Amino acid sequence: AQKITQTQPGMFVQEKEAVTLDCTYDTSDPSYGLFWYKQPSSGEMIFLIYQGSYDQQNATEGRYSLNFQKARKSANLVISASQLGDSAMYFCAMREGGRSFQKLVFGTGTRLLVSP
Amino acid sequence: AAGVIQSPRHLIKEKRETATLKCYPIPRHDTVYWYQQGPGQDPQFLISFYEKMQSDKGSIPDRFSAQQFSDYHSELNMSSLELGDSALYFCASSPTDGGTYEQYFGPGTRLTVT
């Protein structure tokens, strides 16, 4: 069963606008972590933001915020004030379990294109 | 800040050859992960090491082996290379004394098998 689902293969947004990238997950483990990574065309994977299953508040990191809805098992990434440099592939990933050395399972990604 | 170092960045090999990829984690990170990302695909977990011992194993072919050394660097050894092994190979590291255990990825090694 797919553990991480990203239903938007591609998204377009105009510069300075906000955009939401969807991510739903499936797990029966009460302890898990959710991550978003950005992968530009150059290939590197850049960590953006993290949300723990027990975190009471939604995570925020600069222009990035995570809309965590635990009951709906969704962890959408919101990018405010989009910039041209935000054009990239975005991956949602999950770590199950509370141990430190748990692998990440990734979604299929969403390609974001920011236009001037 | 120091990042994960991977070498080489690019590697071209022929079928049936062997390849060794190296990873140097962020200082004081004691867990290393290897992921394989095929063209247009999401990263797939291969194997991980915690304190120099294998901690988890994913869909890693028997032709591949890996280890973590006393200085915490890790090597992924790939033998009898096949065309399908062409991919971007990421190493990631994470600390065990943090609450989030986020994994920081290296720049990747792009392997092309011809």
PDB file of C-alpha atoms in Angstrom, chain B:
ATOM      1  CA  ALA B   1      27.923  24.460   8.158  1.00  0.00           C
ATOM      2  CA  ALA B   2      29.404  21.143   7.136  1.00  0.00           C
ATOM      3  CA  GLY B   3      27.300  19.005   4.833  1.00  0.00           C
ATOM      4  CA  VAL B   4      27.267  15.402   3.714  1.00  0.00           C
ATOM      5  CA  ILE B   5      30.049  14.729   1.228  1.00  0.00           C
ATOM      6  CA  GLN B   6      29.732  12.163  -1.522  1.00  0.00           C
ATOM      7  CA  SER B   7      32.326  11.075  -3.992  1.00  0.00           C
ATOM      8  CA  PRO B   8      32.559  10.798  -6.843  1.00  0.00           C
ATOM      9  CA  ARG B   9      29.839  13.141  -8.059  1.00  0.00           C
ATOM     10  CA  HIS B  10      29.639  11.456 -11.432  1.00  0.00           C
ATOM     11  CA  LEU B  11      30.636   7.966 -12.458  1.00  0.00           C
ATOM     12  CA  ILE B  12      30.436   6.191 -15.772  1.00  0.00           C
ATOM     13  CA  LYS B  13      30.867   2.423 -15.832  1.00  0.00           C
ATOM     14  CA  GLU B  14      30.280  -0.355 -18.282  1.00  0.00           C
ATOM     15  CA  LYS B  15      28.034  -3.336 -17.735  1.00  0.00           C
ATOM     16  CA  ARG B  16      29.490  -5.992 -15.455  1.00  0.00           C
ATOM     17  CA  GLU B  17      31.996  -3.577 -13.949  1.00  0.00           C
ATOM     18  CA  THR B  18      32.170  -2.653 -10.272  1.00  0.00           C
ATOM     19  CA  ALA B  19      31.714   0.731  -8.607  1.00  0.00           C
ATOM     20  CA  THR B  20      32.394   2.102  -5.147  1.00  0.00           C
ATOM     21  CA  LEU B  21      30.548   5.142  -3.868  1.00  0.00           C
ATOM     22  CA  LYS B  22      31.740   6.971  -0.776  1.00  0.00           C
ATOM     23  CA  CYS B  23      29.865   9.022   1.790  1.00  0.00           C
ATOM     24  CA  TYR B  24      31.186  11.236   4.571  1.00  0.00           C
ATOM     25  CA  PRO B  25      28.403  12.182   7.007  1.00  0.00           C
ATOM     26  CA  ILE B  26      28.020  15.446   8.838  1.00  0.00           C
ATOM     27  CA  PRO B  27      30.298  15.448  11.921  1.00  0.00           C
ATOM     28  CA  ARG B  28      28.646  13.894  14.986  1.00  0.00           C
ATOM     29  CA  HIS B  29      25.987  12.216  12.837  1.00  0.00           C
ATOM     30  CA  ASP B  30      26.196   8.516  13.609  1.00  0.00           C
ATOM     31  CA  THR B  31      23.545   7.198  11.221  1.00  0.00           C
ATOM     32  CA  VAL B  32      24.034   6.893   7.482  1.00  0.00           C
ATOM     33  CA  TYR B  33      21.443   5.994   4.865  1.00  0.00           C
ATOM     34  CA  TRP B  34      21.744   5.116   1.194  1.00  0.00           C
ATOM     35  CA  TYR B  35      18.986   5.829  -1.312  1.00  0.00           C
ATOM     36  CA  GLN B  36      18.690   5.156  -5.024  1.00  0.00           C
ATOM     37  CA  GLN B  37      16.721   7.493  -7.288  1.00  0.00           C
ATOM     38  CA  GLY B  38      16.045   6.277 -10.816  1.00  0.00           C
ATOM     39  CA  PRO B  39      15.216   8.752 -13.595  1.00  0.00           C
ATOM     40  CA  GLY B  40      11.901  10.460 -12.881  1.00  0.00           C
ATOM     41  CA  GLN B  41      11.365   8.428  -9.721  1.00  0.00           C
ATOM     42  CA  ASP B  42      11.300   9.056  -6.005  1.00  0.00           C
ATOM     43  CA  PRO B  43      14.246   7.980  -3.847  1.00  0.00           C
ATOM     44  CA  GLN B  44      14.150   4.373  -2.701  1.00  0.00           C
ATOM     45  CA  PHE B  45      15.822   3.271   0.508  1.00  0.00           C
ATOM     46  CA  LEU B  46      18.677   0.799   0.119  1.00  0.00           C
ATOM     47  CA  ILE B  47      20.398   0.350   3.466  1.00  0.00           C
ATOM     48  CA  SER B  48      21.309   2.178   6.657  1.00  0.00           C
ATOM     49  CA  PHE B  49      23.950   2.007   9.358  1.00  0.00           C
ATOM     50  CA  TYR B  50      23.891   3.109  12.958  1.00  0.00           C
ATOM     51  CA  GLU B  51      27.117   3.124  14.930  1.00  0.00           C
ATOM     52  CA  LYS B  52      28.832   1.083  12.220  1.00  0.00           C
ATOM     53  CA  MET B  53      26.258  -1.679  12.266  1.00  0.00           C
ATOM     54  CA  GLN B  54      23.574  -2.275   9.666  1.00  0.00           C
ATOM     55  CA  SER B  55      20.329  -0.977  11.098  1.00  0.00           C
ATOM     56  CA  ASP B  56      17.891  -1.532   8.238  1.00  0.00           C
ATOM     57  CA  LYS B  57      17.829  -2.969   4.759  1.00  0.00           C
ATOM     58  CA  GLY B  58      15.561  -2.094   1.885  1.00  0.00           C
ATOM     59  CA  SER B  59      15.390  -3.152  -1.722  1.00  0.00           C
ATOM     60  CA  ILE B  60      19.119  -3.501  -2.151  1.00  0.00           C
ATOM     61  CA  PRO B  61      20.246  -6.064  -4.744  1.00  0.00           C
ATOM     62  CA  ASP B  62      22.528  -8.863  -3.599  1.00  0.00           C
ATOM     63  CA  ARG B  63      25.135  -7.452  -5.987  1.00  0.00           C
ATOM     64  CA  PHE B  64      25.397  -4.412  -3.732  1.00  0.00           C
ATOM     65  CA  SER B  65      27.057  -4.285  -0.346  1.00  0.00           C
ATOM     66  CA  ALA B  66      27.801  -1.472   2.036  1.00  0.00           C
ATOM     67  CA  GLN B  67      29.547  -0.787   5.285  1.00  0.00           C
ATOM     68  CA  GLN B  68      30.235   1.991   7.726  1.00  0.00           C
ATOM     69  CA  PHE B  69      33.755   2.483   8.985  1.00  0.00           C
ATOM     70  CA  SER B  70      35.182   3.537  12.349  1.00  0.00           C
ATOM     71  CA  ASP B  71      35.295   7.180  11.244  1.00  0.00           C
ATOM     72  CA  TYR B  72      31.581   6.875  10.310  1.00  0.00           C
ATOM     73  CA  HIS B  73      32.118   7.244   6.596  1.00  0.00           C
ATOM     74  CA  SER B  74      30.292   4.698   4.488  1.00  0.00           C
ATOM     75  CA  GLU B  75      30.917   2.980   1.183  1.00  0.00           C
ATOM     76  CA  LEU B  76      28.427   1.402  -1.197  1.00  0.00           C
ATOM     77  CA  ASN B  77      29.991  -1.303  -3.352  1.00  0.00           C
ATOM     78  CA  MET B  78      28.203  -2.316  -6.515  1.00  0.00           C
ATOM     79  CA  SER B  79      29.280  -5.278  -8.599  1.00  0.00           C
ATOM     80  CA  SER B  80      28.186  -6.797 -11.917  1.00  0.00           C
ATOM     81  CA  LEU B  81      26.642  -3.482 -12.872  1.00  0.00           C
ATOM     82  CA  GLU B  82      23.522  -3.535 -15.024  1.00  0.00           C
ATOM     83  CA  LEU B  83      21.995  -0.824 -17.197  1.00  0.00           C
ATOM     84  CA  GLY B  84      19.160  -0.536 -14.672  1.00  0.00           C
ATOM     85  CA  ASP B  85      21.615   0.514 -11.976  1.00  0.00           C
ATOM     86  CA  SER B  86      21.958   3.897 -13.678  1.00  0.00           C
ATOM     87  CA  ALA B  87      20.573   6.300 -11.105  1.00  0.00           C
ATOM     88  CA  LEU B  88      21.329   9.044  -8.638  1.00  0.00           C
ATOM     89  CA  TYR B  89      22.633   7.552  -5.409  1.00  0.00           C
ATOM     90  CA  PHE B  90      22.147   9.618  -2.284  1.00  0.00           C
ATOM     91  CA  CYS B  91      23.758   9.270   1.054  1.00  0.00           C
ATOM     92  CA  ALA B  92      22.038  10.921   4.011  1.00  0.00           C
ATOM     93  CA  SER B  93      23.045  11.276   7.623  1.00  0.00           C
ATOM     94  CA  SER B  94      21.198  12.046  10.807  1.00  0.00           C
ATOM     95  CA  PRO B  95      22.048  12.480  14.465  1.00  0.00           C
ATOM     96  CA  THR B  96      20.566  10.289  17.178  1.00  0.00           C
ATOM     97  CA  ASP B  97      20.555  12.902  19.898  1.00  0.00           C
ATOM     98  CA  GLY B  98      18.003  15.158  18.269  1.00  0.00           C
ATOM     99  CA  GLY B  99      14.248  14.928  18.505  1.00  0.00           C
ATOM    100  CA  THR B 100      13.472  15.190  14.843  1.00  0.00           C
ATOM    101  CA  TYR B 101      16.159  12.965  13.367  1.00  0.00           C
ATOM    102  CA  GLU B 102      15.919  14.788  10.077  1.00  0.00           C
ATOM    103  CA  GLN B 103      18.060  13.279   7.393  1.00  0.00           C
ATOM    104  CA  TYR B 104      20.436  15.570   5.578  1.00  0.00           C
ATOM    105  CA  PHE B 105      21.228  14.460   2.070  1.00  0.00           C
ATOM    106  CA  GLY B 106      24.491  14.703   0.205  1.00  0.00           C
ATOM    107  CA  PRO B 107      24.646  16.035  -3.356  1.00  0.00           C
ATOM    108  CA  GLY B 108      24.391  12.528  -4.768  1.00  0.00           C
ATOM    109  CA  THR B 109      26.513  10.414  -7.088  1.00  0.00           C
ATOM    110  CA  ARG B 110      25.154  10.123 -10.583  1.00  0.00           C
ATOM    111  CA  LEU B 111      26.010   6.659 -11.877  1.00  0.00           C
ATOM    112  CA  THR B 112      25.680   5.915 -15.562  1.00  0.00           C
ATOM    113  CA  VAL B 113      26.081   2.330 -16.715  1.00  0.00           C
ATOM    114  CA  THR B 114      26.680   1.884 -20.446  1.00  0.00           C
TER     115      THR B 114
END
